[in-house]
Amino acid sequence: RSLGETGKVWASERHSPQKVAERLLSFWERVAPGPTSRGNDAPRAEGTGRVSVVALMTSHNRRDKTLTCLTALFDQELQGADLSVYLVDDASTDGTASAVRAEFPDVVVLDGSGDLFWSGGMRVAQEAASGTEPDFLLWLNDDVVLASGALATLLTTHEDLRGRGLGSSIVVGAMCDAETGETTYSGVRRHDPL
């Protein structure tokens, strides 16, 4: 899978994108206080024009997929943004943690207990990253291969929404089939029955 058609804000049939973004932000403020609740109305590094993006990931026995994901992530061209990654390796036995540490020494690899699963691993990663007070959090599955320019599109979309007065919007990317390029799910309102 690859992240194609990035930067679309999800909206239901009954609510405007702004209302949905407000509800999602309210939800995250309740369940995950920290960087997501602060809002992103201005870059943290005042005067520098740079923003910080922290990617959060969880992996369990998916060494090759995780390495492919990280390669695509670090291949992103980000002008004016600093990228860091927090990866929870949930007790993989296939050498995921050591391979990531060897190939991507700047990635913060956190060792899990084996019973965190995806949601627990993401919670641990977010808690660890919260001390860095990032401007943006990127929740990234380890089996996703980001399309070229995906992160730049997400950041540009956020700035566009902010320019329209939507402030702390949650921006999501759509998944597409790697072979056909067709959108498969996420970030798109579907009008046809599944």
Short mmCIF file of C-alpha atoms in Angstrom, two decimals:
data_model
loop_
_atom_site.label_atom_id
_atom_site.label_comp_id
_atom_site.label_asym_id
_atom_site.label_seq_id
_atom_site.Cartn_x
_atom_site.Cartn_y
_atom_site.Cartn_z
CA ARG A 1 0.00 0.00 0.00
CA SER A 2 1.10 3.56 -0.50
CA LEU A 3 -0.18 6.84 0.80
CA GLY A 4 -1.61 8.54 -2.22
CA GLU A 5 -4.20 11.28 -2.45
CA THR A 6 -2.92 12.81 0.78
CA GLY A 7 -4.30 15.71 2.74
CA LYS A 8 -8.03 15.04 2.58
CA VAL A 9 -9.99 15.78 5.72
CA TRP A 10 -12.58 13.12 6.46
CA ALA A 11 -16.17 14.29 6.63
CA SER A 12 -19.38 12.38 7.17
CA GLU A 13 -22.55 12.95 5.20
CA ARG A 14 -24.05 14.95 8.08
CA HIS A 15 -21.19 17.17 9.24
CA SER A 16 -18.92 19.73 7.66
CA PRO A 17 -15.18 19.03 7.60
CA GLN A 18 -14.73 21.78 10.19
CA LYS A 19 -17.24 20.15 12.57
CA VAL A 20 -15.62 16.75 12.14
CA ALA A 21 -12.15 18.23 12.78
CA GLU A 22 -13.45 19.96 15.93
CA ARG A 23 -14.93 16.70 17.21
CA LEU A 24 -11.76 14.72 16.48
CA LEU A 25 -9.62 17.35 18.19
CA SER A 26 -11.94 17.35 21.20
CA PHE A 27 -11.68 13.56 21.36
CA TRP A 28 -7.87 13.64 21.28
CA GLU A 29 -7.74 16.34 23.94
CA ARG A 30 -9.68 13.99 26.24
CA VAL A 31 -7.83 10.74 25.52
CA ALA A 32 -4.30 11.90 24.72
CA PRO A 33 -3.43 15.15 26.45
CA GLY A 34 -0.18 16.61 25.30
CA PRO A 35 1.07 17.75 21.91
CA THR A 36 -2.23 17.11 20.13
CA SER A 37 -4.19 19.25 22.57
CA ARG A 38 -1.94 22.29 22.25
CA GLY A 39 -3.01 23.10 18.72
CA ASN A 40 -0.83 24.06 15.79
CA ASP A 41 -1.70 27.66 15.12
CA ALA A 42 1.97 28.64 14.82
CA PRO A 43 5.28 26.84 14.52
CA ARG A 44 6.93 26.22 17.89
CA ALA A 45 10.29 27.58 16.79
CA GLU A 46 9.21 31.20 16.57
CA GLY A 47 10.98 33.17 13.89
CA THR A 48 12.68 30.19 12.27
CA GLY A 49 9.79 29.15 10.07
CA ARG A 50 10.62 25.51 10.85
CA VAL A 51 8.17 23.03 12.30
CA SER A 52 8.78 19.72 14.01
CA VAL A 53 7.10 16.54 12.83
CA VAL A 54 7.27 13.43 14.99
CA ALA A 55 6.26 10.14 13.38
CA LEU A 56 4.86 7.54 15.77
CA MET A 57 5.02 3.86 14.85
CA THR A 58 4.50 0.41 16.34
CA SER A 59 5.89 -2.82 14.95
CA HIS A 60 5.85 -6.52 15.80
CA ASN A 61 7.74 -9.01 13.65
CA ARG A 62 7.55 -6.96 10.47
CA ARG A 63 11.20 -6.17 9.99
CA ASP A 64 11.19 -5.79 6.20
CA LYS A 65 7.93 -3.83 6.08
CA THR A 66 9.14 -1.52 8.85
CA LEU A 67 12.45 -0.86 7.09
CA THR A 68 10.63 -0.17 3.81
CA CYS A 69 8.26 2.21 5.60
CA LEU A 70 11.14 4.07 7.26
CA THR A 71 13.02 4.33 3.97
CA ALA A 72 10.01 5.97 2.31
CA LEU A 73 9.52 8.23 5.33
CA PHE A 74 13.10 9.48 5.36
CA ASP A 75 13.04 9.89 1.56
CA GLN A 76 10.38 12.60 1.96
CA GLU A 77 11.60 16.06 0.97
CA LEU A 78 10.67 18.37 3.81
CA GLN A 79 11.72 21.95 3.46
CA GLY A 80 11.22 23.91 6.65
CA ALA A 81 10.45 20.86 8.78
CA ASP A 82 12.43 18.65 11.12
CA LEU A 83 11.45 14.98 11.25
CA SER A 84 11.98 12.52 14.07
CA VAL A 85 10.60 9.03 14.62
CA TYR A 86 9.54 7.12 17.73
CA LEU A 87 9.07 3.41 17.03
CA VAL A 88 7.79 0.91 19.57
CA ASP A 89 9.06 -2.57 18.77
CA ASP A 90 6.65 -4.81 20.65
CA ALA A 91 9.06 -7.68 21.43
CA SER A 92 9.70 -8.74 17.85
CA THR A 93 11.68 -11.94 17.41
CA ASP A 94 12.65 -11.26 13.77
CA GLY A 95 15.33 -8.65 14.51
CA THR A 96 13.17 -5.61 13.77
CA ALA A 97 14.58 -3.47 16.58
CA SER A 98 18.24 -4.22 15.85
CA ALA A 99 17.75 -3.71 12.10
CA VAL A 100 16.09 -0.33 12.65
CA ARG A 101 18.80 0.74 15.08
CA ALA A 102 21.48 -0.27 12.54
CA GLU A 103 19.89 1.29 9.43
CA PHE A 104 18.22 4.31 11.05
CA PRO A 105 20.29 5.32 14.08
CA ASP A 106 18.29 8.53 14.60
CA VAL A 107 15.04 6.62 15.15
CA VAL A 108 14.14 6.32 18.82
CA VAL A 109 13.38 2.62 19.26
CA LEU A 110 11.35 1.80 22.36
CA ASP A 111 11.19 -1.81 23.49
CA GLY A 112 7.69 -3.11 24.16
CA SER A 113 6.62 -5.99 26.35
CA GLY A 114 4.94 -8.05 23.63
CA ASP A 115 1.42 -7.35 24.82
CA LEU A 116 1.02 -3.73 23.71
CA PHE A 117 -0.41 -4.44 20.26
CA TRP A 118 -0.88 -1.46 17.95
CA SER A 119 -2.87 0.86 20.20
CA GLY A 120 -0.72 0.30 23.27
CA GLY A 121 2.43 0.77 21.22
CA MET A 122 1.15 4.02 19.75
CA ARG A 123 0.28 5.24 23.25
CA VAL A 124 3.82 4.45 24.46
CA ALA A 125 5.35 6.17 21.42
CA GLN A 126 3.19 9.26 21.89
CA GLU A 127 4.01 9.47 25.59
CA ALA A 128 7.73 9.23 24.83
CA ALA A 129 7.52 11.86 22.09
CA SER A 130 5.36 14.28 24.08
CA GLY A 131 8.40 15.63 25.90
CA THR A 132 9.72 17.00 22.61
CA GLU A 133 6.59 19.15 22.19
CA PRO A 134 6.31 18.61 18.42
CA ASP A 135 4.23 20.82 16.19
CA PHE A 136 2.79 17.79 14.40
CA LEU A 137 2.30 14.11 15.17
CA LEU A 138 2.18 11.64 12.32
CA TRP A 139 0.60 8.30 13.20
CA LEU A 140 2.15 5.91 10.70
CA ASN A 141 1.51 2.20 10.26
CA ASP A 142 4.69 0.23 9.64
CA ASP A 143 3.26 -1.36 6.49
CA VAL A 144 2.63 1.98 4.76
CA VAL A 145 4.90 3.21 1.99
CA LEU A 146 4.50 6.96 1.73
CA ALA A 147 4.11 8.37 -1.75
CA SER A 148 6.69 10.92 -2.79
CA GLY A 149 5.68 14.30 -1.40
CA ALA A 150 3.09 12.87 1.02
CA LEU A 151 4.33 14.70 4.12
CA ALA A 152 4.78 17.97 2.26
CA THR A 153 1.19 17.63 1.03
CA LEU A 154 -0.07 16.97 4.57
CA LEU A 155 1.75 20.05 5.89
CA THR A 156 0.60 22.21 2.99
CA THR A 157 -2.98 21.05 3.52
CA HIS A 158 -2.77 21.94 7.20
CA GLU A 159 -1.50 25.41 6.34
CA ASP A 160 -4.28 25.83 3.77
CA LEU A 161 -6.92 24.85 6.33
CA ARG A 162 -5.36 27.14 8.92
CA GLY A 163 -5.48 29.96 6.36
CA ARG A 164 -9.20 29.33 6.04
CA GLY A 165 -9.60 29.75 9.79
CA LEU A 166 -9.76 26.04 10.68
CA GLY A 167 -6.78 26.25 13.07
CA SER A 168 -6.00 22.90 14.67
CA SER A 169 -7.24 20.60 11.93
CA ILE A 170 -6.57 16.90 11.84
CA VAL A 171 -5.35 15.97 8.38
CA VAL A 172 -5.38 12.38 7.15
CA GLY A 173 -4.08 10.72 4.03
CA ALA A 174 -5.83 8.19 1.85
CA MET A 175 -4.51 4.72 1.17
CA CYS A 176 -4.19 3.53 -2.38
CA ASP A 177 -3.39 0.28 -4.08
CA ALA A 178 0.30 0.18 -5.03
CA GLU A 179 -0.41 -1.49 -8.37
CA THR A 180 -3.46 0.42 -9.59
CA GLY A 181 -3.16 3.72 -7.72
CA GLU A 182 -6.86 3.44 -6.84
CA THR A 183 -7.89 4.84 -3.45
CA THR A 184 -8.75 1.95 -1.16
CA TYR A 185 -9.75 3.64 2.10
CA SER A 186 -9.23 6.52 4.52
CA GLY A 187 -9.73 10.19 3.94
CA VAL A 188 -12.31 9.85 1.19
CA ARG A 189 -16.07 10.07 1.37
CA ARG A 190 -17.45 7.09 -0.52
CA HIS A 191 -20.82 7.41 -2.22
CA ASP A 192 -21.03 3.83 -3.41
CA PRO A 193 -21.91 0.87 -1.15
CA LEU A 194 -18.97 -1.18 0.05
#
